Amino acid sequence: MIGMAKKIIIGIAVVAMFIVAVFTRSSFKDTYASQKDEFFVSYFGEEIIEMLEPVEKRLLKSKNVFVGKATGRLKFVYQNLIQEVVVTKNISGVKGLKSGDRIWVTGCGGGRDDMDDKLFKRLGKQTIELEYMNYMQKGDEYLIFSKKKLASDLSLGKKVYILKDHVSPMMYLNLTNDKSYVCKNYVKGKDAPMSVRYKEVKDSEFFTNSQKVLDKIYKIKHNVIKGVEKKYGVSLR
């Protein structure tokens, strides 16, 4: 219990730190955002396809569900990714959230500095962790699953929502389109990391080198959207 409490405290402190940085240091040079095309991201391979099994049920059990339109504003601050959306529909009645609100969402990845020596040699430090899925694309609407709202005293009064965890790669789903493709030019070779340059997948909703994985992801995505529509009596597409 003590160990778990310590992790929670550290986690909240880290989130609070980068939120403060975002809203108080406008001159901070955001290298990740400005040079993201050349950075590496992880793709979802068949080797870990079993991770998808519990995703549908977990998402449909979410209590904080809403729709937001991406503004295109995103930042990597202290290696954490945050994105801005305008709320268009509060599906599950999230307290304090209404249509038209501009909010930030976080918990969908960031910079990686925990790679081992072999990975550093293959990729260098130019790596972003995006949980196998793309940033929210400007102008597109997304079905968003949130774990909770960050306390206002930790977010300087801004509305910041932490995305639902352990549902990778589907913490938000693009409602505007289904646009993904199998990446071809990924890192190859013996013991190669499951990585690909962002520019090779930047127009894809999900990152994978397998049609089998992509088909399964979209089956889950469509089932989740239909499930949310049925559960809450809403129309999403």
Tab-separated table of N, CA, C and O in Angstrom, residues 35-45 110 112 115 119 122-135 181-189 192-210:
chain	number	residue	atom	x	y	z
A	35	GLN	N	9.869	19.146	-34.514
A	35	GLN	CA	10.684	18.253	-35.338
A	35	GLN	C	10.141	16.825	-35.347
A	35	GLN	O	10.868	15.876	-35.612
A	36	LYS	N	8.846	16.665	-35.107
A	36	LYS	CA	8.289	15.334	-34.891
A	36	LYS	C	8.401	14.397	-36.089
A	36	LYS	O	8.439	13.178	-35.914
A	37	ASP	N	8.451	14.913	-37.312
A	37	ASP	CA	8.520	14.049	-38.491
A	37	ASP	C	9.723	13.114	-38.466
A	37	ASP	O	9.664	11.984	-38.964
A	38	GLU	N	10.840	13.572	-37.903
A	38	GLU	CA	12.067	12.781	-37.909
A	38	GLU	C	12.218	11.890	-36.685
A	38	GLU	O	13.144	11.088	-36.607
A	39	PHE	N	11.322	12.019	-35.739
A	39	PHE	CA	11.413	11.191	-34.539
A	39	PHE	C	10.832	9.802	-34.792
A	39	PHE	O	10.024	9.604	-35.695
A	40	PHE	N	11.258	8.850	-33.992
A	40	PHE	CA	10.739	7.486	-34.087
A	40	PHE	C	9.550	7.311	-33.141
A	40	PHE	O	9.500	7.910	-32.065
A	41	VAL	N	8.591	6.483	-33.560
A	41	VAL	CA	7.460	6.111	-32.718
A	41	VAL	C	7.332	4.594	-32.742
A	41	VAL	O	7.821	3.934	-33.664
A	42	SER	N	6.673	4.049	-31.762
A	42	SER	CA	6.474	2.596	-31.701
A	42	SER	C	5.274	2.194	-32.539
A	42	SER	O	4.278	2.909	-32.583
A	43	TYR	N	5.372	1.048	-33.202
A	43	TYR	CA	4.219	0.512	-33.916
A	43	TYR	C	3.731	-0.750	-33.210
A	43	TYR	O	4.453	-1.380	-32.458
A	44	PHE	N	2.477	-1.093	-33.452
A	44	PHE	CA	1.842	-2.229	-32.790
A	44	PHE	C	2.026	-3.469	-33.663
A	44	PHE	O	1.436	-3.576	-34.733
A	45	GLY	N	2.850	-4.405	-33.215
A	45	GLY	CA	3.133	-5.606	-33.991
A	45	GLY	C	2.285	-6.792	-33.567
A	45	GLY	O	1.647	-6.776	-32.509
A	110	GLY	N	4.615	10.528	-24.658
A	110	GLY	CA	5.610	11.560	-24.429
A	110	GLY	C	6.959	11.111	-24.934
A	110	GLY	O	7.084	10.107	-25.626
A	112	ARG	N	10.733	9.546	-24.813
A	112	ARG	CA	11.277	8.373	-24.131
A	112	ARG	C	12.747	8.568	-23.831
A	112	ARG	O	13.528	8.939	-24.689
A	115	MET	N	15.294	4.004	-22.858
A	115	MET	CA	15.723	2.963	-23.780
A	115	MET	C	17.062	2.365	-23.353
A	115	MET	O	17.907	3.049	-22.778
A	119	LEU	N	19.013	0.010	-28.077
A	119	LEU	CA	18.016	0.854	-28.714
A	119	LEU	C	18.595	2.231	-29.011
A	119	LEU	O	18.321	2.816	-30.064
A	122	ARG	N	20.600	2.029	-32.160
A	122	ARG	CA	19.802	1.896	-33.373
A	122	ARG	C	19.047	3.179	-33.714
A	122	ARG	O	18.912	3.557	-34.873
A	123	LEU	N	18.532	3.858	-32.709
A	123	LEU	CA	17.641	4.985	-32.948
A	123	LEU	C	18.162	6.333	-32.474
A	123	LEU	O	17.700	7.365	-32.939
A	124	GLY	N	19.100	6.327	-31.540
A	124	GLY	CA	19.493	7.580	-30.938
A	124	GLY	C	18.420	8.006	-29.940
A	124	GLY	O	17.583	7.224	-29.525
A	125	LYS	N	18.413	9.277	-29.568
A	125	LYS	CA	17.457	9.751	-28.571
A	125	LYS	C	16.179	10.301	-29.198
A	125	LYS	O	15.306	10.777	-28.487
A	126	GLN	N	16.089	10.246	-30.526
A	126	GLN	CA	14.942	10.837	-31.204
A	126	GLN	C	13.746	9.895	-31.217
A	126	GLN	O	13.365	9.346	-32.230
A	127	THR	N	13.150	9.712	-30.078
A	127	THR	CA	12.045	8.771	-29.964
A	127	THR	C	10.894	9.368	-29.152
A	127	THR	O	11.103	9.998	-28.125
A	128	ILE	N	9.664	9.170	-29.662
A	128	ILE	CA	8.467	9.627	-28.978
A	128	ILE	C	7.592	8.420	-28.689
A	128	ILE	O	7.430	7.550	-29.540
A	129	GLU	N	7.015	8.366	-27.514
A	129	GLU	CA	6.081	7.293	-27.188
A	129	GLU	C	4.662	7.824	-27.363
A	129	GLU	O	4.232	8.721	-26.640
A	130	LEU	N	3.937	7.295	-28.345
A	130	LEU	CA	2.580	7.760	-28.613
A	130	LEU	C	1.540	6.677	-28.386
A	130	LEU	O	0.390	6.812	-28.809
A	131	GLU	N	1.922	5.579	-27.748
A	131	GLU	CA	0.975	4.501	-27.456
A	131	GLU	C	0.374	3.925	-28.738
A	131	GLU	O	-0.814	3.581	-28.784
A	132	TYR	N	1.181	3.860	-29.798
A	132	TYR	CA	0.791	3.216	-31.065
A	132	TYR	C	-0.296	3.953	-31.834
A	132	TYR	O	-0.871	3.397	-32.761
A	133	MET	N	-0.595	5.178	-31.479
A	133	MET	CA	-1.644	5.920	-32.175
A	133	MET	C	-1.191	7.357	-32.411
A	133	MET	O	-0.281	7.856	-31.765
A	134	ASN	N	-1.843	8.006	-33.364
A	134	ASN	CA	-1.422	9.335	-33.781
A	134	ASN	C	-1.943	10.425	-32.852
A	134	ASN	O	-2.847	10.199	-32.040
A	135	TYR	N	-1.381	11.612	-33.024
A	135	TYR	CA	-1.935	12.776	-32.363
A	135	TYR	C	-3.362	12.992	-32.871
A	135	TYR	O	-3.729	12.526	-33.944
A	181	TYR	N	-3.035	2.874	-42.388
A	181	TYR	CA	-2.391	2.009	-43.363
A	181	TYR	C	-1.256	1.253	-42.675
A	181	TYR	O	-0.765	1.651	-41.611
A	182	VAL	N	-0.870	0.156	-43.285
A	182	VAL	CA	0.220	-0.663	-42.749
A	182	VAL	C	1.545	-0.008	-43.090
A	182	VAL	O	1.813	0.288	-44.255
A	183	CYS	N	2.374	0.253	-42.069
A	183	CYS	CA	3.669	0.883	-42.332
A	183	CYS	C	4.638	-0.143	-42.908
A	183	CYS	O	4.666	-1.308	-42.514
A	184	LYS	N	5.436	0.285	-43.867
A	184	LYS	CA	6.383	-0.593	-44.558
A	184	LYS	C	7.832	-0.307	-44.181
A	184	LYS	O	8.640	-1.221	-44.006
A	185	ASN	N	8.162	0.963	-44.072
A	185	ASN	CA	9.560	1.350	-43.841
A	185	ASN	C	9.884	1.481	-42.356
A	185	ASN	O	10.301	2.531	-41.873
A	186	TYR	N	9.682	0.395	-41.639
A	186	TYR	CA	9.988	0.394	-40.211
A	186	TYR	C	11.393	-0.144	-39.976
A	186	TYR	O	12.034	-0.686	-40.875
A	187	VAL	N	11.881	-0.001	-38.751
A	187	VAL	CA	13.219	-0.481	-38.406
A	187	VAL	C	13.233	-2.005	-38.479
A	187	VAL	O	12.397	-2.671	-37.858
A	188	LYS	N	14.181	-2.544	-39.233
A	188	LYS	CA	14.236	-3.986	-39.432
A	188	LYS	C	15.598	-4.547	-39.011
A	188	LYS	O	16.547	-3.814	-38.800
A	189	GLY	N	15.654	-5.868	-38.885
A	189	GLY	CA	16.895	-6.511	-38.501
A	189	GLY	C	16.761	-7.294	-37.216
A	189	GLY	O	15.745	-7.208	-36.515
A	192	ALA	N	15.574	-5.883	-33.690
A	192	ALA	CA	15.185	-4.500	-33.990
A	192	ALA	C	14.002	-4.074	-33.127
A	192	ALA	O	13.079	-4.857	-32.905
A	193	PRO	N	14.007	-2.848	-32.628
A	193	PRO	CA	12.872	-2.351	-31.841
A	193	PRO	C	11.683	-2.140	-32.767
A	193	PRO	O	11.842	-1.901	-33.962
A	194	MET	N	10.478	-2.228	-32.235
A	194	MET	CA	9.279	-2.019	-33.051
A	194	MET	C	9.070	-0.515	-33.206
A	194	MET	O	8.225	0.096	-32.532
A	195	SER	N	9.847	0.090	-34.105
A	195	SER	CA	9.834	1.538	-34.281
A	195	SER	C	9.819	1.922	-35.749
A	195	SER	O	10.301	1.191	-36.609
A	196	VAL	N	9.275	3.100	-36.019
A	196	VAL	CA	9.202	3.634	-37.363
A	196	VAL	C	9.256	5.160	-37.262
A	196	VAL	O	8.805	5.733	-36.273
A	197	ARG	N	9.873	5.810	-38.263
A	197	ARG	CA	9.909	7.269	-38.228
A	197	ARG	C	8.483	7.811	-38.355
A	197	ARG	O	7.684	7.318	-39.141
A	198	TYR	N	8.207	8.864	-37.609
A	198	TYR	CA	6.849	9.409	-37.602
A	198	TYR	C	6.386	9.816	-38.999
A	198	TYR	O	5.208	9.644	-39.344
A	199	LYS	N	7.279	10.327	-39.832
A	199	LYS	CA	6.887	10.775	-41.167
A	199	LYS	C	6.328	9.635	-42.024
A	199	LYS	O	5.601	9.878	-42.988
A	200	GLU	N	6.661	8.381	-41.661
A	200	GLU	CA	6.162	7.229	-42.414
A	200	GLU	C	4.720	6.858	-42.036
A	200	GLU	O	4.065	6.119	-42.762
A	201	VAL	N	4.260	7.362	-40.910
A	201	VAL	CA	2.918	6.998	-40.425
A	201	VAL	C	2.078	8.219	-40.044
A	201	VAL	O	1.003	8.076	-39.458
A	202	LYS	N	2.543	9.399	-40.372
A	202	LYS	CA	1.899	10.616	-39.868
A	202	LYS	C	0.470	10.812	-40.353
A	202	LYS	O	-0.273	11.604	-39.782
A	203	ASP	N	0.070	10.126	-41.417
A	203	ASP	CA	-1.303	10.240	-41.906
A	203	ASP	C	-2.158	9.041	-41.500
A	203	ASP	O	-3.262	8.849	-42.028
A	204	SER	N	-1.668	8.250	-40.582
A	204	SER	CA	-2.358	7.039	-40.141
A	204	SER	C	-2.870	7.216	-38.714
A	204	SER	O	-2.157	7.737	-37.844
A	205	GLU	N	-4.100	6.789	-38.460
A	205	GLU	CA	-4.666	6.900	-37.116
A	205	GLU	C	-3.939	5.995	-36.134
A	205	GLU	O	-3.651	6.386	-34.998
A	206	PHE	N	-3.642	4.764	-36.576
A	206	PHE	CA	-2.934	3.804	-35.734
A	206	PHE	C	-1.645	3.375	-36.418
A	206	PHE	O	-1.532	3.401	-37.641
A	207	PHE	N	-0.660	2.973	-35.615
A	207	PHE	CA	0.640	2.573	-36.148
A	207	PHE	C	0.823	1.062	-36.028
A	207	PHE	O	0.862	0.520	-34.925
A	208	THR	N	0.946	0.380	-37.149
A	208	THR	CA	1.201	-1.062	-37.137
A	208	THR	C	1.831	-1.477	-38.459
A	208	THR	O	1.663	-0.799	-39.478
A	209	ASN	N	2.540	-2.588	-38.436
A	209	ASN	CA	3.131	-3.150	-39.658
A	209	ASN	C	2.365	-4.393	-40.089
A	209	ASN	O	2.845	-5.170	-40.904
A	210	SER	N	1.160	-4.582	-39.541
A	210	SER	CA	0.388	-5.806	-39.785
A	210	SER	C	-1.061	-5.498	-40.146
A	210	SER	O	-1.761	-4.808	-39.394
